[in-house]
Short mmCIF file of C-alpha atoms in Angstrom, two decimals:
data_model
loop_
_atom_site.label_atom_id
_atom_site.label_comp_id
_atom_site.label_asym_id
_atom_site.label_seq_id
_atom_site.Cartn_x
_atom_site.Cartn_y
_atom_site.Cartn_z
CA MET A 1 42.45 9.47 -10.81
CA SER A 2 42.80 13.26 -10.93
CA THR A 3 40.78 15.46 -8.58
CA ASP A 4 38.86 16.98 -11.61
CA THR A 5 38.07 13.43 -12.97
CA ALA A 6 36.95 12.33 -9.65
CA ARG A 7 34.63 15.38 -9.34
CA THR A 8 33.33 14.72 -12.69
CA ALA A 9 32.52 11.01 -11.94
CA ALA A 10 30.90 12.07 -8.61
CA ALA A 11 28.77 14.65 -10.53
CA ASP A 12 27.67 11.97 -13.11
CA GLU A 13 26.90 9.48 -10.47
CA SER A 14 24.81 12.09 -8.49
CA ALA A 15 23.01 13.07 -11.80
CA GLN A 16 22.25 9.46 -12.60
CA ARG A 17 20.97 8.90 -9.05
CA ARG A 18 18.55 11.85 -9.25
CA ARG A 19 17.31 10.52 -12.69
CA GLU A 20 16.56 7.22 -11.15
CA GLN A 21 14.85 8.73 -8.19
CA ARG A 22 12.68 10.73 -10.40
CA GLY A 23 11.81 7.68 -12.36
CA TRP A 24 11.18 5.66 -9.12
CA TYR A 25 8.64 8.30 -7.93
CA PHE A 26 6.64 7.67 -11.00
CA TYR A 27 5.80 4.12 -10.08
CA ASP A 28 3.95 5.49 -7.04
CA TRP A 29 2.28 7.97 -9.46
CA ALA A 30 1.27 4.95 -11.69
CA CYS A 31 -0.08 2.39 -9.15
CA SER A 32 -1.52 4.59 -6.43
CA VAL A 33 -4.59 5.44 -8.50
CA TYR A 34 -5.56 1.74 -8.15
CA SER A 35 -5.30 2.00 -4.35
CA THR A 36 -7.29 5.21 -4.40
CA SER A 37 -9.97 5.00 -7.07
CA VAL A 38 -10.49 1.17 -7.04
CA LEU A 39 -9.74 -0.23 -3.61
CA THR A 40 -10.71 2.70 -1.46
CA VAL A 41 -13.65 4.43 -3.29
CA PHE A 42 -15.49 2.52 -6.10
CA LEU A 43 -15.00 -1.25 -5.82
CA GLY A 44 -15.98 -1.87 -2.27
CA PRO A 45 -19.59 -0.31 -2.50
CA TYR A 46 -19.99 -1.45 -6.12
CA LEU A 47 -19.03 -5.04 -5.61
CA THR A 48 -21.00 -5.13 -2.48
CA GLU A 49 -23.99 -4.09 -4.47
CA ILE A 50 -23.31 -6.66 -7.26
CA ALA A 51 -23.10 -9.47 -4.59
CA LYS A 52 -26.35 -8.19 -2.95
CA SER A 53 -28.12 -8.46 -6.38
CA ALA A 54 -26.84 -12.08 -6.62
CA ALA A 55 -27.83 -13.00 -3.04
CA ASP A 56 -30.43 -15.37 -1.99
CA PRO A 57 -33.64 -14.23 0.05
CA ASP A 58 -31.53 -14.50 3.27
CA GLY A 59 -28.83 -12.05 1.88
CA TYR A 60 -26.16 -14.60 1.26
CA VAL A 61 -23.96 -15.49 -1.77
CA HIS A 62 -22.28 -18.84 -2.29
CA PRO A 63 -18.95 -18.57 -3.72
CA LEU A 64 -17.43 -22.24 -4.05
CA GLY A 65 -20.53 -23.31 -2.11
CA ILE A 66 -19.67 -21.25 1.09
CA PRO A 67 -22.49 -19.18 2.38
CA VAL A 68 -21.21 -15.60 2.81
CA ARG A 69 -23.31 -12.54 3.76
CA ALA A 70 -23.26 -10.24 0.72
CA GLY A 71 -22.16 -7.28 2.76
CA SER A 72 -18.97 -9.27 3.83
CA TYR A 73 -18.07 -10.48 0.41
CA PHE A 74 -15.69 -7.56 -0.40
CA ALA A 75 -13.82 -7.75 2.86
CA TYR A 76 -13.37 -11.61 2.43
CA THR A 77 -12.12 -11.12 -1.01
CA VAL A 78 -9.60 -8.73 -0.02
CA SER A 79 -8.36 -11.30 2.69
CA ALA A 80 -8.20 -13.87 -0.04
CA SER A 81 -5.95 -11.74 -2.19
CA VAL A 82 -3.61 -11.27 0.72
CA VAL A 83 -3.14 -15.03 0.94
CA VAL A 84 -2.34 -15.20 -2.72
CA SER A 85 0.07 -12.36 -2.34
CA ILE A 86 1.92 -14.09 0.41
CA LEU A 87 2.34 -17.12 -1.75
CA VAL A 88 3.85 -15.36 -4.61
CA MET A 89 5.99 -12.49 -3.21
CA PRO A 90 8.83 -14.58 -1.89
CA LEU A 91 9.35 -16.11 -5.24
CA ALA A 92 9.70 -12.64 -6.93
CA GLY A 93 12.03 -11.31 -4.16
CA ALA A 94 14.33 -14.25 -4.27
CA ALA A 95 14.46 -14.19 -8.05
CA ALA A 96 15.30 -10.51 -8.03
CA ASP A 97 18.14 -10.68 -5.63
CA ARG A 98 19.67 -13.77 -7.21
CA THR A 99 19.64 -12.40 -10.78
CA GLY A 100 19.68 -8.61 -10.14
CA ARG A 101 16.84 -8.39 -12.77
CA LYS A 102 14.09 -6.46 -10.98
CA LYS A 103 12.71 -4.56 -13.97
CA PRO A 104 11.29 -7.55 -15.91
CA LEU A 105 9.61 -8.82 -12.82
CA LEU A 106 8.45 -5.34 -12.04
CA ALA A 107 6.89 -4.94 -15.60
CA ALA A 108 5.28 -8.38 -15.52
CA ALA A 109 3.67 -7.70 -12.09
CA ALA A 110 2.51 -4.21 -12.95
CA TYR A 111 0.97 -5.05 -16.30
CA LEU A 112 -0.81 -8.14 -15.00
CA GLY A 113 -2.33 -5.86 -12.22
CA ALA A 114 -3.14 -3.09 -14.78
CA ALA A 115 -4.86 -5.61 -17.09
CA ALA A 116 -7.00 -7.10 -14.22
CA THR A 117 -8.07 -3.53 -13.16
CA ALA A 118 -8.88 -2.47 -16.76
CA GLY A 119 -11.01 -5.67 -16.95
CA MET A 120 -13.26 -4.47 -14.34
CA PHE A 121 -15.21 -2.60 -16.92
CA LEU A 122 -16.86 -5.98 -17.39
CA LEU A 123 -18.38 -5.94 -13.99
CA ASP A 124 -22.15 -5.61 -14.31
CA GLY A 125 -25.29 -7.46 -13.39
CA ASP A 126 -24.54 -10.13 -10.80
CA ARG A 127 -20.89 -10.93 -11.80
CA TYR A 128 -19.67 -10.87 -8.30
CA LEU A 129 -17.39 -13.89 -8.85
CA LEU A 130 -15.72 -12.22 -11.72
CA GLY A 131 -15.27 -9.10 -9.51
CA GLY A 132 -13.68 -11.13 -6.76
CA LEU A 133 -11.31 -12.87 -9.14
CA LEU A 134 -10.11 -9.57 -10.73
CA LEU A 135 -9.64 -8.02 -7.30
CA ILE A 136 -7.51 -10.86 -6.12
CA VAL A 137 -5.22 -10.85 -9.27
CA ALA A 138 -4.86 -6.99 -9.18
CA ASN A 139 -4.13 -6.87 -5.41
CA ALA A 140 -1.65 -9.64 -5.56
CA SER A 141 0.12 -8.16 -8.70
CA LEU A 142 0.28 -4.83 -6.87
CA ALA A 143 1.90 -6.60 -3.84
CA VAL A 144 4.56 -8.21 -5.79
CA SER A 145 5.36 -5.05 -7.80
CA MET A 146 5.83 -3.17 -4.46
CA VAL A 147 8.32 -5.68 -3.28
CA LEU A 148 10.42 -4.97 -6.33
CA TYR A 149 9.76 -1.22 -6.33
CA ASN A 150 10.56 -0.82 -2.60
CA ALA A 151 13.83 -2.84 -3.08
CA TYR A 152 15.26 -0.07 -5.32
CA LEU A 153 15.24 2.42 -2.45
CA PRO A 154 18.56 1.43 -0.77
CA GLN A 155 20.18 1.36 -4.27
CA ILE A 156 18.99 4.82 -5.33
CA ALA A 157 19.16 6.74 -2.16
CA PRO A 158 22.09 7.02 0.39
CA PRO A 159 21.06 6.72 4.08
CA GLU A 160 20.81 10.51 4.60
CA GLU A 161 18.29 10.86 1.63
CA ARG A 162 16.00 7.98 2.18
CA ASP A 163 13.27 9.57 4.51
CA ALA A 164 12.98 12.48 1.97
CA VAL A 165 13.00 10.21 -1.10
CA SER A 166 10.57 7.70 0.33
CA SER A 167 8.23 10.56 1.46
CA ARG A 168 8.41 12.12 -2.00
CA GLY A 169 7.40 8.85 -3.52
CA TRP A 170 4.30 8.66 -1.43
CA ALA A 171 3.56 12.24 -2.05
CA PHE A 172 3.68 11.56 -5.77
CA GLY A 173 1.17 8.72 -5.33
CA TYR A 174 -1.27 10.66 -3.42
CA ALA A 175 -1.07 13.45 -5.80
CA SER A 176 -1.63 11.15 -8.67
CA GLY A 177 -4.70 9.64 -6.77
CA ALA A 178 -6.12 13.05 -6.07
CA LEU A 179 -5.90 14.07 -9.74
CA VAL A 180 -7.61 11.08 -11.12
CA LEU A 181 -10.18 10.99 -8.46
CA MET A 182 -11.20 14.61 -9.36
CA ALA A 183 -11.74 13.40 -12.93
CA ASN A 184 -13.65 10.46 -11.52
CA LEU A 185 -15.81 12.71 -9.47
CA VAL A 186 -16.82 14.78 -12.46
CA LEU A 187 -17.78 11.75 -14.48
CA PHE A 188 -19.68 10.18 -11.61
CA LEU A 189 -21.58 13.27 -10.65
CA ALA A 190 -22.38 14.36 -14.25
CA HIS A 191 -22.82 10.95 -15.71
CA ASP A 192 -26.19 11.87 -17.34
CA SER A 193 -24.52 14.74 -19.14
CA PHE A 194 -22.01 12.21 -20.60
CA GLY A 195 -24.83 9.84 -21.69
CA VAL A 196 -23.90 6.96 -19.38
CA SER A 197 -25.62 5.21 -16.42
CA GLU A 198 -24.15 5.51 -12.86
CA SER A 199 -23.06 1.92 -13.04
CA THR A 200 -21.35 2.57 -16.30
CA ALA A 201 -19.68 5.66 -14.96
CA VAL A 202 -18.24 3.44 -12.01
CA ARG A 203 -17.10 0.84 -14.44
CA ILE A 204 -15.16 3.50 -16.46
CA CYS A 205 -13.65 4.72 -13.25
CA LEU A 206 -12.46 1.26 -12.30
CA ALA A 207 -11.10 0.66 -15.81
CA SER A 208 -9.37 3.95 -16.25
CA ALA A 209 -7.23 3.26 -13.19
CA GLY A 210 -5.78 0.05 -14.97
CA VAL A 211 -5.05 2.14 -18.02
CA TRP A 212 -3.24 4.84 -15.97
CA TRP A 213 -1.36 2.30 -14.13
CA GLY A 214 0.02 0.69 -17.13
CA ALA A 215 0.74 3.91 -19.09
CA PHE A 216 2.87 5.49 -16.35
CA THR A 217 4.69 2.31 -15.47
CA LEU A 218 6.70 3.05 -18.52
CA VAL A 219 8.59 5.98 -16.89
CA PRO A 220 10.21 3.87 -14.06
CA LEU A 221 10.86 1.00 -16.49
CA ARG A 222 12.85 3.47 -18.62
CA ARG A 223 14.76 5.12 -15.88
CA LEU A 224 15.57 2.53 -13.24
CA ARG A 225 18.83 0.46 -13.64
CA ASP A 226 19.14 -3.21 -13.05
CA ARG A 227 22.22 -4.15 -11.03
CA ARG A 228 22.82 -7.41 -12.96
CA LYS A 229 24.28 -10.58 -11.29
CA GLU A 230 25.10 -13.88 -12.74
CA PRO A 231 22.01 -16.13 -12.44
CA SER A 232 22.21 -18.64 -9.63
CA ALA A 233 20.58 -22.01 -9.47
CA ALA A 234 19.01 -21.02 -6.15
CA ALA A 235 17.00 -18.45 -7.91
CA ALA A 236 14.68 -21.20 -9.13
CA HIS A 237 13.79 -22.28 -5.60
CA GLY A 238 12.14 -19.19 -4.25
CA TRP A 239 10.68 -20.93 -1.24
CA GLY A 240 14.08 -22.38 -0.35
CA GLN A 241 15.43 -18.86 -0.47
CA LEU A 242 12.61 -17.63 1.73
CA ALA A 243 13.55 -20.22 4.31
CA ALA A 244 17.19 -19.06 4.07
CA THR A 245 16.03 -15.35 4.29
CA VAL A 246 14.02 -16.22 7.52
CA ARG A 247 17.00 -17.97 9.05
CA ASP A 248 19.23 -14.99 8.15
CA MET A 249 16.71 -12.68 9.74
CA ARG A 250 16.92 -14.61 13.03
CA ARG A 251 20.40 -13.20 13.14
CA HIS A 252 18.84 -9.70 13.14
CA PRO A 253 16.34 -9.94 15.95
CA HIS A 254 15.72 -6.22 16.09
CA THR A 255 14.83 -6.08 12.36
CA LEU A 256 12.27 -8.97 13.05
CA ALA A 257 11.03 -6.87 16.11
CA PHE A 258 10.34 -3.85 13.75
CA LEU A 259 8.58 -6.23 11.17
CA LEU A 260 6.27 -7.53 13.88
CA ALA A 261 5.45 -3.96 14.93
CA TYR A 262 4.76 -2.91 11.33
CA LEU A 263 2.77 -6.01 10.63
CA VAL A 264 0.39 -5.15 13.34
CA TYR A 265 -0.15 -1.33 12.87
CA ASN A 266 0.00 -1.53 9.10
CA ASP A 267 -2.80 -4.00 8.97
CA GLY A 268 -4.99 -1.26 10.81
CA VAL A 269 -3.92 1.15 8.12
CA GLN A 270 -4.63 -1.18 5.27
CA THR A 271 -8.06 -2.13 6.54
CA VAL A 272 -9.07 1.42 7.13
CA ILE A 273 -8.01 2.18 3.50
CA SER A 274 -9.96 -0.72 2.02
CA GLN A 275 -13.11 -0.69 4.28
CA ALA A 276 -13.76 3.09 4.95
CA SER A 277 -15.90 3.73 2.00
CA VAL A 278 -17.96 0.58 2.96
CA TYR A 279 -18.42 2.02 6.37
CA GLY A 280 -19.46 5.31 5.05
CA SER A 281 -22.01 3.90 2.61
CA GLU A 282 -23.50 1.16 4.53
CA GLU A 283 -23.34 2.38 8.17
CA LEU A 284 -23.46 6.25 7.93
CA GLY A 285 -25.69 6.25 4.88
CA LEU A 286 -23.51 8.61 2.83
CA ASP A 287 -23.84 8.69 -0.94
CA GLN A 288 -21.03 7.95 -3.42
CA SER A 289 -20.28 11.47 -4.22
CA THR A 290 -19.73 12.37 -0.51
CA LEU A 291 -17.33 9.41 -0.24
CA ILE A 292 -15.38 10.48 -3.37
CA VAL A 293 -15.07 13.97 -1.98
CA ALA A 294 -13.88 12.53 1.40
CA VAL A 295 -11.33 10.35 -0.24
CA LEU A 296 -10.14 13.30 -2.43
CA LEU A 297 -9.58 15.33 0.80
CA VAL A 298 -7.60 12.30 2.17
CA GLN A 299 -5.40 12.31 -0.94
CA VAL A 300 -4.74 16.03 -0.87
CA LEU A 301 -3.92 16.10 2.80
CA ALA A 302 -1.67 12.94 2.54
CA VAL A 303 0.57 14.88 0.16
CA VAL A 304 1.02 17.60 2.76
CA GLY A 305 1.30 14.95 5.64
CA ALA A 306 3.90 12.80 3.88
CA LEU A 307 6.26 15.78 3.14
CA ALA A 308 5.59 17.34 6.58
CA MET A 309 6.36 14.14 8.41
CA GLY A 310 9.34 13.62 6.23
CA ARG A 311 10.63 17.02 7.65
CA MET A 312 9.70 16.07 11.14
CA ALA A 313 11.73 12.76 10.86
CA ARG A 314 14.91 14.97 10.13
CA ALA A 315 14.29 16.76 13.44
CA TYR A 316 13.00 14.00 15.67
CA GLY A 317 13.85 10.77 13.85
CA ALA A 318 11.59 8.47 11.91
CA LYS A 319 10.84 6.20 14.82
CA HIS A 320 9.61 8.95 17.02
CA THR A 321 7.61 10.44 14.22
CA ILE A 322 5.88 7.12 13.37
CA LEU A 323 4.99 6.60 17.09
CA GLY A 324 3.26 10.08 16.97
CA SER A 325 1.42 9.08 13.93
CA LEU A 326 0.17 5.84 15.55
CA ALA A 327 -1.09 7.90 18.51
CA ALA A 328 -2.97 10.09 15.94
CA TRP A 329 -4.36 7.07 14.30
CA THR A 330 -5.65 5.68 17.52
CA VAL A 331 -7.59 8.92 18.43
CA THR A 332 -8.94 9.35 14.87
CA ILE A 333 -10.29 5.86 14.47
CA GLY A 334 -11.70 5.75 17.89
CA ALA A 335 -13.53 9.02 17.12
CA GLY A 336 -14.83 7.41 13.93
CA PHE A 337 -16.82 4.88 15.97
CA PHE A 338 -18.92 7.78 17.25
CA LEU A 339 -19.69 9.56 13.94
CA PRO A 340 -23.36 10.19 13.50
CA ALA A 341 -25.03 8.80 10.41
CA GLY A 342 -26.08 11.06 7.59
CA ALA A 343 -23.60 13.80 8.70
CA PRO A 344 -21.14 14.36 5.89
CA ALA A 345 -19.29 17.24 7.67
CA TRP A 346 -18.06 14.83 10.45
CA PHE A 347 -17.03 12.23 7.96
CA PHE A 348 -14.88 14.93 6.28
CA VAL A 349 -13.22 15.73 9.67
CA LEU A 350 -12.46 12.04 9.91
CA ALA A 351 -10.97 11.99 6.40
CA ALA A 352 -8.79 15.08 7.17
CA GLY A 353 -7.41 13.31 10.34
CA ILE A 354 -6.68 10.24 8.33
CA GLY A 355 -5.02 12.14 5.44
CA LEU A 356 -2.72 13.97 7.55
CA VAL A 357 -1.10 10.80 8.97
CA LEU A 358 -1.62 8.26 6.27
CA GLY A 359 1.25 9.09 3.91
CA GLY A 360 3.89 9.89 6.50
CA THR A 361 3.22 6.56 8.48
CA GLN A 362 3.69 4.43 5.29
CA ALA A 363 6.65 6.54 3.84
CA LEU A 364 8.66 6.64 7.12
CA SER A 365 8.00 2.97 7.78
CA ARG A 366 9.50 2.02 4.43
CA SER A 367 12.60 4.32 4.85
CA LEU A 368 13.17 3.16 8.30
CA PHE A 369 13.15 -0.44 7.19
CA SER A 370 15.60 0.24 4.44
CA HIS A 371 18.22 0.96 7.16
CA LEU A 372 17.70 -2.45 8.72
CA VAL A 373 18.37 -4.43 5.54
CA PRO A 374 21.81 -6.05 5.13
CA PRO A 375 23.55 -4.88 1.86
CA GLY A 376 22.84 -7.06 -1.08
CA LYS A 377 19.58 -8.52 0.23
CA GLU A 378 17.25 -5.76 -0.47
CA ALA A 379 14.51 -7.57 -2.54
CA GLU A 380 14.56 -10.72 -0.14
CA TYR A 381 14.14 -8.51 2.98
CA PHE A 382 11.55 -6.23 1.19
CA SER A 383 9.68 -9.32 0.29
CA ALA A 384 9.55 -10.10 4.02
CA TYR A 385 8.49 -6.49 4.51
CA GLU A 386 5.73 -6.80 2.07
CA ILE A 387 4.70 -10.02 3.66
CA SER A 388 4.54 -8.03 6.87
CA ASP A 389 2.55 -5.39 4.94
CA ARG A 390 0.26 -8.06 3.59
CA GLY A 391 0.92 -10.94 5.89
CA MET A 392 -1.57 -10.03 8.66
CA ALA A 393 -3.49 -7.73 6.37
CA TRP A 394 -5.91 -10.56 5.88
CA LEU A 395 -6.80 -10.42 9.65
CA GLY A 396 -7.99 -6.80 9.61
CA PRO A 397 -10.62 -7.33 6.79
CA LEU A 398 -11.42 -10.71 8.11
CA ILE A 399 -12.10 -9.27 11.63
CA PHE A 400 -13.97 -6.41 10.02
CA GLY A 401 -16.13 -8.95 8.01
CA LEU A 402 -16.76 -11.24 10.87
CA THR A 403 -17.66 -8.50 13.19
CA TYR A 404 -20.20 -7.32 10.70
CA GLN A 405 -21.44 -10.90 10.04
CA LEU A 406 -21.99 -11.52 13.83
CA THR A 407 -23.35 -8.08 14.88
CA GLY A 408 -24.76 -6.54 11.64
CA SER A 409 -23.02 -3.34 12.62
CA TYR A 410 -20.23 -1.78 10.58
CA ARG A 411 -19.74 0.67 13.52
CA ASP A 412 -18.65 -2.29 15.73
CA ALA A 413 -16.25 -3.43 12.83
CA ILE A 414 -14.60 -0.06 12.50
CA GLY A 415 -14.18 0.15 16.26
CA SER A 416 -12.36 -3.13 16.33
CA LEU A 417 -9.55 -1.59 14.36
CA VAL A 418 -8.28 0.69 17.25
CA ALA A 419 -6.47 -2.46 18.79
CA PHE A 420 -4.08 -2.68 15.76
CA PHE A 421 -2.70 0.77 16.48
CA VAL A 422 -2.41 0.56 20.15
CA ILE A 423 -0.51 -2.70 19.93
CA GLY A 424 1.56 -1.63 17.10
CA PHE A 425 2.73 1.46 18.98
CA ALA A 426 3.69 -0.69 22.00
CA LEU A 427 5.66 -3.05 19.87
CA LEU A 428 7.53 -0.30 17.87
CA ALA A 429 8.31 1.62 21.11
CA ARG A 430 10.41 -1.46 22.36
CA VAL A 431 12.61 -1.56 19.09
CA PRO A 432 16.21 -0.07 19.60
CA VAL A 433 16.46 1.11 15.94
CA ARG A 434 19.96 2.51 16.21
CA ARG A 435 21.31 -0.82 17.40
CA ALA A 436 19.22 -2.56 14.67
CA VAL A 437 20.90 -0.36 12.00
CA ARG A 438 24.45 -1.33 13.21
CA ASP A 439 23.60 -4.95 13.45
CA ALA A 440 22.51 -5.04 9.85
CA GLY A 441 25.91 -3.58 8.80
CA ASN A 442 24.76 -0.16 7.78
CA PRO A 443 25.87 3.32 8.76
CA VAL A 444 23.68 4.92 11.46
CA PRO A 445 22.05 8.26 10.39
CA ASP A 446 22.41 11.21 12.94
CA ARG A 447 18.59 10.96 13.24
CA ILE A 448 16.84 7.72 13.16
#
């Protein structure tokens, strides 16, 4: 091959990679609206109110005959969605790696989740059971789609680009969440002007997230390429493949150590995301418009934080940057315990602290793990990563719900989350990441 031909081929490959990266960013743009508008802002307080309207005189609802305090129903439902996610994700990850067909599986998961979210328009009256079912389907679908989405990262970005590419993906997601949340805020605050009730405005906001998710998923589906493989009989046995993946991961103990640390501290992150609005409305007595503005502040600052921490990682390495973010999380959530009720300004300060570390913690964790994955096993390992993401994510909401059920105080519940960040910091600090990258068979970046 001549020098000119080689240069042309390299330029074409680079252009194709950039095209795929831009398409990849758009799945964060598509699905992050669900995490922001639905899970973080509207559904928690709204589903809690629906459950309260269906509660008995003692304040309990009885899904499947089990007595549950109405104020804990949302947290318990989030925990149930995590269990379902754990059962389904290994099947999707194994099938994707065995066949190389990530896109059809990504499309199926994304559109099932988008449909369940759009169906939340039907939530009114005392339909708390329907709300719980739709939440479980949407959350599990999002989890499966993220396994497949994250598995593209090692294929579309060389090692030296991954921190930046992962950070841009999260920044796209938070920018999207902020944009849609601003529109939600206008509708919610001016619902009378639009001729709809407050509850109808909330249901429109919920459903619009599903429409947005489905519409923008078309972009990554058009731009991402599958690396096809011949189908293998083992692809039909996802749980057998999961067992094989776990056995293979035992040969990479430092990768497992990172997953354990991530499992712990990310559970704290996910619980803060899903329960902060309930804490603000039920414990601090803040109205819905205040909560929306606070989450909007988180979204805007998360874009800045994700990009800034991506740059910090180039100077200090991803591991040290994540450790710094976990220290900041500990201080921020600890301070949240002492927030005075009925004081929006202090809640906004808390939101600002969360926003500055939220995106960077998640983005750098994803890019750091991508270096620890043996080549050719991206979806399998990212299935394990997503299980670590979700695998103990049932524990945070469960502890949050149990603490409230036992004490009747959301303040005690939010305070219990500090332990996740402290323990996660200690576990991550012990992981020798450079050795872990070498053991996985990958080149070690200059900064890691």
